[in-house]
Coordinates of C-alpha atoms in Angstrom, one line a residue:
M196 CA -90.2 83.5 -14.2
K197 CA -90.8 80.2 -15.8
I198 CA -87.5 80.7 -17.9
S199 CA -85.7 81.9 -14.7
Y200 CA -86.9 79.0 -13.1
G201 CA -86.1 76.9 -15.8
I202 CA -82.5 78.2 -16.0
I203 CA -81.9 77.7 -12.5
G204 CA -83.3 73.9 -12.6
W205 CA -80.8 73.2 -15.8
L206 CA -77.6 74.7 -13.5
L207 CA -78.8 72.7 -10.6
L208 CA -78.9 69.3 -12.9
A209 CA -75.5 70.5 -14.7
I210 CA -74.1 71.2 -11.2
T211 CA -75.2 67.7 -9.5
A212 CA -74.2 65.8 -12.5
N213 CA -70.6 67.3 -12.6
A214 CA -70.8 66.8 -9.1
A215 CA -71.3 63.3 -9.2
V216 CA -68.1 62.6 -11.4
K217 CA -65.3 61.4 -9.1
L218 CA -61.5 60.8 -10.2
P219 CA -59.2 58.7 -8.1
Q220 CA -56.5 60.9 -6.3
L221 CA -53.6 60.0 -8.8
V222 CA -55.9 61.4 -11.5
S223 CA -55.0 65.4 -10.7
N224 CA -53.4 67.9 -11.5
G225 CA -49.7 67.9 -12.5
M226 CA -49.6 64.2 -12.8
V227 CA -47.1 62.5 -14.8
L228 CA -48.6 60.1 -17.4
Q229 CA -46.6 57.0 -18.7
R230 CA -45.4 57.4 -22.3
N231 CA -45.9 54.8 -25.1
T232 CA -48.5 52.5 -23.6
P233 CA -52.4 53.2 -23.8
L234 CA -53.4 55.0 -20.7
K235 CA -56.6 54.3 -18.2
I236 CA -58.6 56.9 -16.8
W237 CA -61.0 56.1 -14.5
G238 CA -63.6 57.3 -11.9
W239 CA -66.9 57.2 -10.7
A240 CA -70.2 58.4 -11.4
N241 CA -73.9 58.1 -11.2
P242 CA -75.2 54.7 -13.3
G243 CA -75.4 55.7 -16.9
E244 CA -73.8 59.0 -16.8
E245 CA -72.3 60.3 -20.1
I246 CA -68.3 60.4 -19.5
T247 CA -66.5 63.0 -22.2
L248 CA -62.7 63.1 -22.4
T249 CA -60.5 65.3 -24.3
F250 CA -57.2 65.5 -24.4
K251 CA -54.7 66.7 -27.0
H252 CA -57.3 67.7 -29.4
K253 CA -59.1 64.4 -29.2
T254 CA -62.3 63.4 -27.7
Y255 CA -63.1 60.0 -26.1
R256 CA -66.5 59.2 -24.7
T257 CA -67.8 56.1 -22.6
K258 CA -70.9 55.8 -20.1
T259 CA -70.9 54.9 -16.3
G260 CA -71.5 51.3 -15.6
E261 CA -74.0 49.8 -13.2
N262 CA -71.6 49.8 -10.8
K263 CA -70.9 53.3 -10.7
Q264 CA -67.3 52.9 -12.2
W265 CA -66.0 54.1 -16.1
M266 CA -63.2 53.6 -17.9
I267 CA -61.7 55.6 -21.1
V268 CA -58.2 54.0 -22.6
I269 CA -56.4 57.0 -24.6
A270 CA -54.0 55.8 -27.3
P271 CA -50.1 55.7 -26.9
Q272 CA -48.5 59.4 -26.0
L273 CA -44.9 60.4 -26.7
A274 CA -43.1 62.4 -23.7
G275 CA -44.1 65.7 -23.5
G276 CA -46.4 68.4 -21.8
P277 CA -47.7 70.4 -19.9
Y278 CA -51.0 69.5 -21.2
T279 CA -54.8 69.9 -20.0
M280 CA -57.4 67.1 -19.9
Q281 CA -61.2 67.9 -19.5
I282 CA -63.3 65.3 -17.9
N283 CA -66.8 66.5 -18.2
K284 CA -66.6 69.8 -16.4
I285 CA -63.2 68.9 -14.6
E286 CA -60.4 70.6 -15.8
L287 CA -56.7 68.9 -15.0
R288 CA -53.6 71.0 -15.9
D289 CA -50.0 70.7 -15.8
L290 CA -50.0 67.3 -17.0
L291 CA -46.7 65.6 -18.3
I292 CA -46.0 62.3 -20.1
G293 CA -42.8 60.7 -19.6
D294 CA -42.2 57.4 -17.1
V295 CA -43.4 56.4 -13.9
W296 CA -42.0 54.4 -11.4
L297 CA -44.0 52.9 -8.4
C298 CA -41.3 53.2 -5.3
S299 CA -42.3 51.1 -2.1
G300 CA -40.9 49.4 0.9
Q301 CA -40.5 50.6 4.7
S302 CA -38.1 53.1 6.1
N303 CA -35.4 53.5 3.8
M304 CA -37.4 53.9 1.1
E305 CA -39.8 56.1 3.0
A306 CA -36.9 58.6 4.2
M307 CA -37.4 61.7 3.0
M308 CA -34.3 64.2 1.9
G309 CA -35.7 66.5 4.8
R310 CA -34.9 63.7 7.1
A311 CA -31.9 65.3 9.7
N312 CA -29.1 62.9 8.5
I313 CA -29.9 62.9 4.8
K314 CA -30.4 66.7 4.6
A315 CA -27.1 67.4 6.4
T316 CA -25.1 65.4 4.0
Y317 CA -26.7 67.2 0.7
P318 CA -27.4 70.6 1.4
Q319 CA -26.0 71.9 -2.0
V320 CA -28.2 69.2 -4.0
I321 CA -31.3 70.3 -2.2
A322 CA -30.3 74.0 -2.9
Q323 CA -29.9 72.9 -6.4
S324 CA -32.9 70.8 -6.8
N325 CA -35.0 72.8 -9.6
Y326 CA -36.6 69.9 -11.7
P327 CA -40.0 70.8 -12.8
Q328 CA -40.4 67.9 -14.9
I329 CA -39.6 65.2 -11.6
R330 CA -42.8 65.0 -9.9
Q331 CA -44.2 62.9 -6.6
F332 CA -47.2 61.5 -5.6
T333 CA -47.4 60.2 -1.9
V334 CA -49.8 57.5 -0.9
K335 CA -51.2 58.5 2.5
R336 CA -50.3 55.6 4.9
A337 CA -53.2 53.6 5.4
M338 CA -54.2 50.1 6.5
K339 CA -56.9 48.1 4.9
F340 CA -58.1 44.4 4.8
N341 CA -60.3 44.3 2.0
P342 CA -60.0 45.3 -1.6
T343 CA -60.8 49.5 -1.5
G344 CA -61.1 51.9 -4.5
D345 CA -58.5 54.2 -4.0
V346 CA -55.2 55.9 -2.0
G347 CA -55.2 58.9 -0.1
S348 CA -52.9 61.6 -0.5
D349 CA -52.2 65.0 1.4
K350 CA -50.7 66.9 -1.3
G351 CA -51.3 64.9 -4.7
W352 CA -48.3 65.4 -7.6
V353 CA -45.7 67.8 -6.4
S354 CA -42.6 68.9 -8.5
V355 CA -39.4 69.1 -7.3
N356 CA -37.6 72.4 -5.9
P357 CA -35.6 73.2 -3.1
E358 CA -38.7 73.3 -0.6
T359 CA -40.7 70.6 -1.7
V360 CA -37.5 68.3 -2.0
L361 CA -37.4 67.9 1.3
D362 CA -40.7 65.8 1.5
F363 CA -39.2 63.6 -1.3
S364 CA -38.5 60.0 -0.7
A365 CA -34.4 60.8 -0.7
V366 CA -33.8 57.0 -2.9
A367 CA -36.7 57.7 -5.3
Y368 CA -35.5 61.2 -5.5
F369 CA -32.1 60.6 -6.6
F370 CA -33.1 57.6 -8.9
A371 CA -35.7 60.2 -10.4
R372 CA -33.0 62.8 -10.9
E373 CA -30.6 60.4 -12.5
L374 CA -33.2 59.3 -15.3
H375 CA -34.5 62.7 -15.7
T376 CA -30.9 63.8 -16.4
K377 CA -30.0 60.8 -18.9
Y378 CA -33.2 60.8 -20.7
K379 CA -34.6 64.2 -20.9
I380 CA -38.2 63.5 -19.9
P381 CA -40.3 63.8 -17.5
I382 CA -40.3 61.5 -14.1
G383 CA -43.4 60.5 -11.9
I384 CA -42.8 58.7 -8.5
I385 CA -45.6 56.8 -6.9
N386 CA -44.2 57.0 -3.2
S387 CA -46.1 54.3 -1.3
S388 CA -44.1 53.2 1.9
V389 CA -44.1 52.7 5.3
G390 CA -41.6 52.5 7.7
G391 CA -41.4 49.2 10.1
T392 CA -43.5 47.1 7.7
P393 CA -42.7 43.7 6.6
I394 CA -43.3 42.4 3.4
Q395 CA -46.3 40.3 4.3
S396 CA -48.0 43.4 4.8
W397 CA -47.7 44.2 1.0
V398 CA -49.3 41.3 -0.5
N399 CA -52.8 39.8 -0.9
S400 CA -54.0 37.1 1.5
E401 CA -53.8 34.5 -1.3
S402 CA -50.1 34.9 -1.3
L403 CA -50.0 33.8 2.2
K404 CA -51.5 30.5 1.5
G405 CA -48.1 28.5 2.3
L406 CA -47.7 30.6 5.5
P407 CA -50.5 29.8 8.1
A408 CA -49.5 31.8 10.6
Y409 CA -49.8 34.8 8.2
D410 CA -52.7 33.6 6.6
T411 CA -54.8 33.0 9.7
V412 CA -54.5 36.7 11.1
A413 CA -55.1 38.1 7.6
Q414 CA -58.5 35.8 7.1
K415 CA -59.7 37.1 10.4
L416 CA -58.7 40.8 9.1
K417 CA -61.1 40.7 6.6
D418 CA -63.7 40.5 9.1
T419 CA -64.9 44.5 8.9
T420 CA -66.7 44.0 12.5
L421 CA -63.6 42.9 14.3
V422 CA -61.4 45.4 12.9
A423 CA -64.0 48.1 13.6
Q424 CA -64.0 46.9 17.1
I425 CA -60.0 46.9 17.4
L426 CA -59.9 50.3 16.2
K427 CA -62.5 51.3 19.1
A428 CA -60.6 49.5 21.7
H429 CA -57.3 51.0 20.6
Q430 CA -59.0 55.0 20.2
L431 CA -59.9 54.3 23.9
K432 CA -56.9 52.8 25.4
T433 CA -55.0 55.6 23.4
E434 CA -57.2 58.3 25.1
A435 CA -56.7 57.0 28.3
W436 CA -52.7 56.5 28.0
Y437 CA -52.4 60.1 27.0
K438 CA -54.6 61.2 29.6
S439 CA -52.9 59.5 32.4
I440 CA -49.4 61.2 30.8
K441 CA -51.0 64.2 31.3
E442 CA -52.6 64.0 34.7
D443 CA -50.4 61.4 36.5
D444 CA -46.7 62.4 35.7
L445 CA -44.9 63.1 38.7
G446 CA -42.8 65.7 37.0
V447 CA -46.4 67.3 36.0
I448 CA -47.4 67.2 39.1
Q449 CA -44.5 68.7 40.9
K450 CA -43.7 70.9 37.9
W451 CA -40.0 69.7 37.6
H452 CA -39.4 71.9 34.5
L453 CA -39.4 74.5 37.1
A454 CA -37.4 73.5 39.9
T455 CA -33.7 74.6 40.1
A456 CA -32.4 71.5 41.3
P457 CA -34.1 68.0 41.1
P458 CA -36.1 67.4 44.2
G459 CA -35.4 64.8 46.2
T460 CA -32.1 62.3 46.7
D461 CA -33.7 59.4 44.1
W462 CA -32.9 60.9 40.7
Q463 CA -30.1 58.9 38.9
Q464 CA -27.1 60.8 37.2
I465 CA -25.4 59.6 34.0
I466 CA -22.5 61.4 31.9
D467 CA -23.3 60.0 28.2
L468 CA -27.0 60.1 27.7
A469 CA -26.1 57.5 24.7
K470 CA -25.5 54.9 27.5
L471 CA -28.8 55.0 29.2
D472 CA -29.5 51.6 28.4
Q473 CA -26.4 50.7 30.5
Q474 CA -28.2 52.3 33.7
V475 CA -31.8 51.5 33.0
K476 CA -33.2 48.5 31.6
L477 CA -34.9 49.4 27.9
P478 CA -37.1 50.0 26.4
K479 CA -39.3 51.9 28.9
Y480 CA -42.8 53.7 28.2
G481 CA -44.0 56.4 29.7
S482 CA -42.5 59.9 30.9
M483 CA -38.5 60.3 31.7
W484 CA -37.3 63.9 32.9
F485 CA -33.7 65.2 32.3
K486 CA -31.7 67.8 33.7
T487 CA -28.5 69.5 33.3
T488 CA -27.2 72.9 33.6
V489 CA -24.7 75.0 31.5
N490 CA -22.7 78.0 32.5
I491 CA -22.8 81.2 30.0
P492 CA -20.4 83.9 30.2
G493 CA -21.2 87.6 30.8
H494 CA -20.5 88.6 27.3
L495 CA -22.9 85.9 25.8
A496 CA -25.8 86.0 28.2
A497 CA -27.7 88.7 26.4
E498 CA -27.3 87.1 22.9
A499 CA -29.7 84.7 21.0
A500 CA -28.7 81.3 20.6
I501 CA -29.6 78.1 19.2
L502 CA -30.0 74.8 21.7
S503 CA -28.5 72.0 20.0
L504 CA -29.5 68.6 21.4
G505 CA -29.4 66.1 18.2
M506 CA -31.9 63.2 18.0
M507 CA -34.2 61.6 20.2
H508 CA -36.1 58.7 19.7
T509 CA -39.7 59.9 20.7
E510 CA -41.0 62.8 21.6
D511 CA -39.9 65.7 23.8
E512 CA -40.6 68.9 25.6
T513 CA -37.6 70.9 26.1
Y514 CA -37.3 73.9 28.9
L515 CA -34.4 76.8 29.5
N516 CA -34.9 78.2 33.0
G517 CA -38.6 77.0 33.0
Q518 CA -39.7 78.0 29.9
K519 CA -40.7 75.7 27.3
I520 CA -38.5 76.2 24.0
G521 CA -39.3 73.2 21.7
S522 CA -40.9 70.3 21.5
I523 CA -40.6 67.7 18.3
N524 CA -42.5 64.1 17.8
S525 CA -39.8 62.4 15.9
G526 CA -37.1 59.9 16.4
Y527 CA -35.4 61.2 13.2
T528 CA -35.6 65.0 13.5
D529 CA -32.6 66.9 14.9
R530 CA -33.4 69.3 18.1
N531 CA -32.2 72.5 17.2
Y532 CA -34.2 75.0 19.6
V533 CA -34.3 78.7 19.4
I534 CA -33.0 81.0 22.3
K535 CA -34.3 84.2 22.1
A536 CA -31.9 86.8 23.4
G537 CA -32.6 87.4 26.9
S538 CA -33.6 84.1 27.7
L539 CA -30.1 83.1 29.0
K540 CA -28.4 84.5 32.2
A541 CA -24.9 84.9 33.2
G542 CA -23.9 82.1 35.2
E543 CA -25.7 78.7 35.7
N544 CA -28.5 77.8 33.2
E545 CA -31.0 74.9 33.5
I546 CA -32.2 72.7 30.5
T547 CA -34.8 70.5 31.2
I548 CA -36.2 67.6 28.5
R549 CA -39.0 65.3 29.5
L550 CA -39.6 62.6 27.1
T551 CA -42.7 61.0 26.3
S552 CA -42.7 57.5 24.7
P553 CA -45.8 55.5 23.9
T554 CA -44.3 52.9 21.4
T555 CA -40.6 53.1 20.7
G556 CA -39.0 53.6 24.2
M557 CA -36.6 56.0 25.5
S558 CA -33.3 56.7 23.9
F559 CA -30.8 59.0 22.3
N560 CA -28.8 59.2 19.2
P561 CA -25.1 58.2 20.0
K562 CA -23.7 60.6 17.3
N563 CA -25.7 63.5 19.0
T564 CA -24.0 66.5 20.3
Y565 CA -25.2 68.5 23.0
Q566 CA -24.3 72.5 23.1
V567 CA -25.6 76.0 23.0
K568 CA -24.6 77.6 19.2
F569 CA -24.2 81.3 19.2
N570 CA -23.2 83.4 16.2
N571 CA -19.4 83.1 16.7
D572 CA -19.4 80.6 19.4
S573 CA -20.4 77.5 21.1
I574 CA -20.7 75.8 24.6
V575 CA -20.7 72.4 25.1
L576 CA -23.0 70.7 27.4
N577 CA -20.5 68.8 29.5
N578 CA -22.0 68.6 32.9
P579 CA -23.6 65.4 33.8
W580 CA -27.5 64.8 33.4
K581 CA -29.7 63.5 36.2
F582 CA -32.7 62.0 35.2
K583 CA -36.0 60.3 37.0
F584 CA -39.5 58.7 35.6
G585 CA -42.2 60.7 36.0
I586 CA -44.6 57.8 35.0
E587 CA -44.1 54.5 33.7
K588 CA -46.8 53.0 31.7
D589 CA -47.4 50.1 29.4
L590 CA -46.7 50.1 25.9
L591 CA -49.6 51.4 23.5
P592 CA -49.4 49.4 20.3
K593 CA -48.6 50.9 16.9
G594 CA -51.2 50.9 14.1
N595 CA -54.3 51.9 15.6
G596 CA -54.4 48.4 17.5
L597 CA -53.6 46.5 14.4
S598 CA -49.7 45.9 14.2
L599 CA -47.6 47.6 11.5
H600 CA -46.9 43.8 10.7
S601 CA -50.3 43.0 10.0
P602 CA -50.6 40.5 6.8
T603 CA -52.2 42.3 3.8
A604 CA -52.7 45.4 5.5
Y605 CA -50.8 48.2 3.0
Y606 CA -51.4 46.2 -0.3
Y607 CA -55.2 46.5 0.0
A608 CA -54.8 50.1 1.0
M609 CA -52.0 51.4 -0.8
I610 CA -51.1 49.2 -3.7
K611 CA -53.9 47.6 -5.0
P612 CA -56.1 50.7 -5.7
L613 CA -53.0 52.2 -7.8
A614 CA -53.3 49.2 -10.5
N615 CA -55.1 51.1 -13.1
Y616 CA -52.1 53.9 -13.5
R617 CA -49.8 52.6 -16.1
I618 CA -46.0 52.9 -14.9
K619 CA -42.7 51.7 -16.3
G620 CA -41.6 49.6 -13.5
M621 CA -41.3 49.1 -9.4
V622 CA -38.9 50.1 -7.1
W623 CA -38.5 48.3 -3.9
Y624 CA -36.6 48.5 -1.0
Q625 CA -37.5 46.6 2.2
G626 CA -36.1 43.7 4.4
E627 CA -35.2 45.1 7.7
S628 CA -38.5 44.1 9.4
N629 CA -38.4 40.6 8.2
I630 CA -34.7 39.8 9.5
P631 CA -36.2 37.6 12.3
R632 CA -37.4 35.0 9.8
P633 CA -35.3 35.5 7.0
E634 CA -36.0 31.9 5.3
E635 CA -39.5 32.7 4.3
Y636 CA -38.3 35.9 2.3
Y637 CA -37.7 34.4 -1.0
N638 CA -41.1 32.9 -1.0
L639 CA -42.5 36.4 0.0
L640 CA -40.5 38.4 -2.6
T641 CA -41.6 36.2 -5.3
S642 CA -45.2 36.2 -4.6
L643 CA -45.4 39.9 -4.2
I644 CA -43.4 40.5 -7.7
N645 CA -45.7 38.0 -9.2
L646 CA -48.7 39.4 -7.5
W647 CA -47.8 43.3 -8.5
R648 CA -47.1 42.6 -12.0
K649 CA -50.6 40.5 -12.2
D650 CA -52.2 43.5 -11.1
W651 CA -50.7 45.8 -13.5
Q652 CA -51.5 43.0 -16.3
Q653 CA -47.6 43.0 -17.2
V654 CA -45.7 40.0 -16.8
S655 CA -42.5 41.9 -17.6
L656 CA -42.9 44.8 -16.0
P657 CA -39.3 45.8 -14.5
F658 CA -38.7 45.0 -10.8
L659 CA -35.8 46.6 -9.3
Y660 CA -35.0 46.0 -5.5
V661 CA -32.4 47.2 -3.0
Q662 CA -30.4 44.3 -1.2
L663 CA -29.9 45.1 2.6
P664 CA -27.1 47.0 3.6
N665 CA -24.7 46.9 6.3
Y666 CA -25.6 47.1 9.7
S667 CA -25.1 45.4 13.5
A668 CA -25.6 48.1 16.3
T669 CA -23.5 45.8 18.7
G670 CA -20.4 45.6 16.2
I671 CA -19.9 42.1 17.1
E672 CA -20.7 39.5 14.1
P673 CA -22.8 36.7 14.7
V674 CA -21.8 32.9 13.9
V675 CA -25.6 32.8 12.4
S676 CA -26.4 36.2 10.4
H677 CA -30.0 36.6 9.6
W678 CA -28.9 39.7 7.8
A679 CA -26.9 37.6 5.4
L680 CA -29.5 35.1 4.9
L681 CA -32.1 37.6 3.9
R682 CA -29.6 39.0 1.7
E683 CA -29.3 35.8 0.1
A684 CA -32.6 35.4 -0.1
Q685 CA -33.0 38.5 -1.9
A686 CA -30.2 37.3 -4.5
K687 CA -32.1 34.6 -5.4
A688 CA -35.0 36.5 -6.7
V689 CA -32.7 37.9 -9.3
K690 CA -33.1 34.7 -11.6
I691 CA -36.8 36.0 -11.8
P692 CA -36.9 37.6 -15.3
H693 CA -37.1 41.3 -15.6
T694 CA -35.5 41.7 -12.2
A695 CA -32.5 43.4 -11.1
M696 CA -31.0 43.6 -7.6
V697 CA -28.6 46.7 -6.3
V698 CA -26.2 45.8 -3.7
T699 CA -25.4 47.9 -0.8
H700 CA -23.6 46.5 2.1
D701 CA -20.5 48.8 1.3
I702 CA -22.7 52.0 1.9
G703 CA -24.6 51.6 4.9
E704 CA -23.8 52.9 8.3
K705 CA -22.8 50.0 11.2
E706 CA -24.8 51.8 13.7
D707 CA -27.6 53.4 12.0
L708 CA -30.3 51.3 10.3
H709 CA -31.0 54.3 7.9
P710 CA -27.7 55.4 6.4
R711 CA -27.5 58.9 5.0
N712 CA -25.6 57.8 1.7
K713 CA -29.0 57.6 -0.7
L714 CA -27.3 59.2 -3.5
D715 CA -25.7 56.0 -4.5
V716 CA -28.6 53.8 -3.7
G717 CA -30.3 56.2 -6.1
K718 CA -27.3 55.8 -8.9
R719 CA -27.3 52.2 -8.7
L720 CA -31.1 51.9 -9.3
S721 CA -30.9 54.0 -12.1
L722 CA -27.7 51.7 -13.8
A723 CA -30.3 48.5 -13.0
A724 CA -33.3 50.7 -14.6
Q725 CA -31.3 51.5 -17.6
K726 CA -30.2 47.9 -18.3
I727 CA -33.6 46.1 -17.6
A728 CA -36.1 49.0 -18.7
Y729 CA -34.5 50.9 -21.2
G730 CA -32.3 48.4 -22.4
E731 CA -28.9 49.9 -22.3
N732 CA -26.2 47.8 -23.1
I733 CA -24.2 48.7 -19.9
V734 CA -22.7 46.9 -16.8
S735 CA -25.2 47.4 -14.0
S736 CA -24.6 45.0 -11.5
G737 CA -21.6 43.7 -9.2
P738 CA -20.5 40.3 -9.6
L739 CA -22.9 38.0 -8.5
Y740 CA -21.9 34.1 -7.4
R741 CA -22.7 31.6 -9.9
S742 CA -20.6 28.4 -8.8
I743 CA -17.7 27.2 -7.4
S744 CA -15.0 24.3 -8.7
I745 CA -12.5 22.6 -5.9
A746 CA -8.8 22.5 -7.3
G747 CA -6.9 20.5 -4.5
K748 CA -6.7 22.7 -1.2
E749 CA -8.3 25.8 -3.2
I750 CA -12.2 26.6 -4.2
H751 CA -12.3 28.7 -7.4
V752 CA -15.6 31.1 -7.4
T753 CA -17.2 32.0 -10.8
F754 CA -19.2 35.2 -11.0
D755 CA -21.8 36.8 -13.1
H756 CA -21.4 40.3 -14.0
V757 CA -18.0 40.8 -13.6
G758 CA -17.9 43.5 -16.4
G759 CA -14.8 44.9 -17.2
G760 CA -13.0 42.1 -15.0
L761 CA -12.8 41.7 -10.7
I762 CA -10.5 43.9 -8.5
A763 CA -10.1 44.2 -5.0
K764 CA -10.2 47.8 -3.3
G765 CA -7.4 48.2 -1.2
Q766 CA -4.5 46.0 -0.9
A767 CA -5.5 42.6 -0.4
L768 CA -8.8 40.8 -1.3
K769 CA -10.7 40.3 2.1
G770 CA -14.1 39.0 3.0
F771 CA -13.9 35.4 2.4
T772 CA -14.2 32.3 4.7
I773 CA -13.6 28.4 3.9
S774 CA -15.0 25.5 5.4
A775 CA -13.9 21.7 5.5
D776 CA -17.1 20.4 6.7
G777 CA -19.8 23.1 5.6
K778 CA -20.6 24.1 8.9
N779 CA -17.8 25.7 10.4
F780 CA -16.0 28.6 8.6
I781 CA -12.5 30.4 9.2
P782 CA -11.0 33.5 7.5
A783 CA -9.3 32.4 4.0
Q784 CA -6.7 34.1 1.7
A785 CA -8.5 35.1 -1.5
K786 CA -6.7 35.9 -4.8
I787 CA -8.4 37.2 -8.2
I788 CA -7.3 34.7 -11.0
G789 CA -9.1 36.3 -14.2
K790 CA -13.0 36.2 -13.7
Q791 CA -12.6 33.8 -11.0
V792 CA -11.2 34.1 -7.0
A793 CA -9.4 31.5 -5.4
V794 CA -10.1 31.2 -2.1
S795 CA -7.8 28.6 0.6
N796 CA -6.5 28.5 4.1
A797 CA -3.5 26.8 4.7
G798 CA -5.0 24.7 7.7
V799 CA -7.9 23.3 5.4
S800 CA -6.3 20.6 2.9
K801 CA -10.3 19.5 1.7
P802 CA -12.6 22.5 1.6
V803 CA -15.8 22.0 0.6
A804 CA -17.4 25.4 1.0
V805 CA -16.8 29.3 0.9
R806 CA -18.5 32.4 2.0
Y807 CA -18.0 36.3 1.1
A808 CA -19.2 39.1 3.2
W809 CA -21.3 36.7 5.4
A810 CA -21.9 39.1 8.1
D811 CA -24.8 41.4 9.4
S812 CA -21.7 44.3 8.7
P813 CA -19.4 42.8 6.4
D814 CA -17.0 45.7 6.6
D815 CA -13.9 44.3 5.2
A816 CA -15.6 43.1 1.8
N817 CA -13.9 44.7 -0.9
L818 CA -14.7 42.4 -4.1
Y819 CA -15.8 44.8 -6.9
N820 CA -16.1 44.9 -10.9
Q821 CA -13.9 47.4 -13.0
E822 CA -17.5 49.8 -13.0
G823 CA -17.2 50.0 -9.2
L824 CA -20.1 47.9 -8.1
P825 CA -19.7 45.3 -5.2
A826 CA -20.1 41.9 -5.4
S827 CA -22.9 40.5 -3.3
S828 CA -22.5 38.4 -0.4
F829 CA -22.9 34.6 -0.8
K830 CA -22.4 31.1 0.7
S831 CA -21.9 28.1 -1.8
N832 CA -23.5 25.7 0.2

């Protein structure tokens, strides 16, 4: 019995010791480790605990410090795998060695291959995405305002196949695929991005010292007690908001989804749901009900079908003849609800939509089509819609009561804890949320680049970033373009060593902030990486403004990165404007002369300044180099 108790005690001690060893989320099964550099493997355990790590037949040892942290540095490794790693009793399997890229930013980086407009654009790409050596680690969205030890992740490291690719950042996937195909090595993506976030939420408080409006907030949010109070208050407000939506909505009380016709005479009518804002001052929060009818011929009434409604920028509940057939809480997912055989009837059928919006306001995508689709037929919903508010509510703030724009919120939670993990470089796609104040962006971007490089202890770490695409929902180009000003701020940062900027104002969508073309963004980023990170002797950038010279009535513009030469896509070079006073600009004629562009207007005898592609959506800009890469927008003054 003594021996048995002794064995049991020893086993319990061993289990306790093993349980005390904790690894960060990144250090897990399926991880991709950075080649050709010393590798840091770290974690936590009880003070003084011995840590033994075995990798590729070599053993490393250390002891946990009094702060409960330990770290082991592994010698540089060549690309390859799969391998296993043993850390005390923990075995990590299916490890690869290749290149790892941190991909961060806001919604256009976060946008997944499964997003409706992207998925619809690349069905064949998705079907053929079998790349087990391309892997993504998605950092779980979180806010912190003080240093924290680790990030969260729902799935850890995931390799690409036609199912999993739907959860990959589309930009990051296409970027990784290009590099993997060219260099034949494993590529790891650390996707740490959050839609709607400005750049100031991705830096630390020290980076905001020159911007008192942000710094004041950042200093206040270091108070953990204050943050806890804000979170609790928001929790209570959220519970009350949804309780009211459930219990006080007139449509719920009167069961509007069951009515064969809208009760009363105070329902409004609309033909085109995309023009809702023309009849109702938006945004509105709370709930709205929409009703229409569709006539089904007798020969189709018994068939199964799909109710196709497109995207709604909020949460919906959709009913057919009083029966709920679907609900989605996303502004970027097409509604394609299954109608079971027998649910339709010959003649008039009623469709009811209830929209609920706590934060984003209620609207319908202008590109939506509304129809009932059968196997070999379809019926367009072309009858008018009637609509009415169920209940109007106040806005429920996003971000757990802490704004998505809160300074430092995502740096401490989603960037700093990653810094021990060795990487090849960084990719940044962000800027839309800083449009209102473009004059701040250059300093903030410079601070971010320097801060992140300092965190990774690599002053020359490659930093690639995407310049904002073309966008203008109104279609009216402003005299003062904040989009162009922010692009200018982004272009200035190219002067920072080991950085590269990708121009995209030719591949966005004027009416969609989240353009579907992520393939060309990924390809252009790959070219930038090949030049900056891999040392390839290639043309990786479109023309970038260098200087001007004035020759009589003409301004001659000189560019860097002309590659094999300047070209105009189309019959004539467009997108240039000229000024006699540096303030008022008018359209100009432009022609390519060697590696320069000569710009003039017959009505301007003494020009002083020139602009190119200077608009929210510079649709006519068509200056490229021979390699097919677009010139960045600029102003000479």
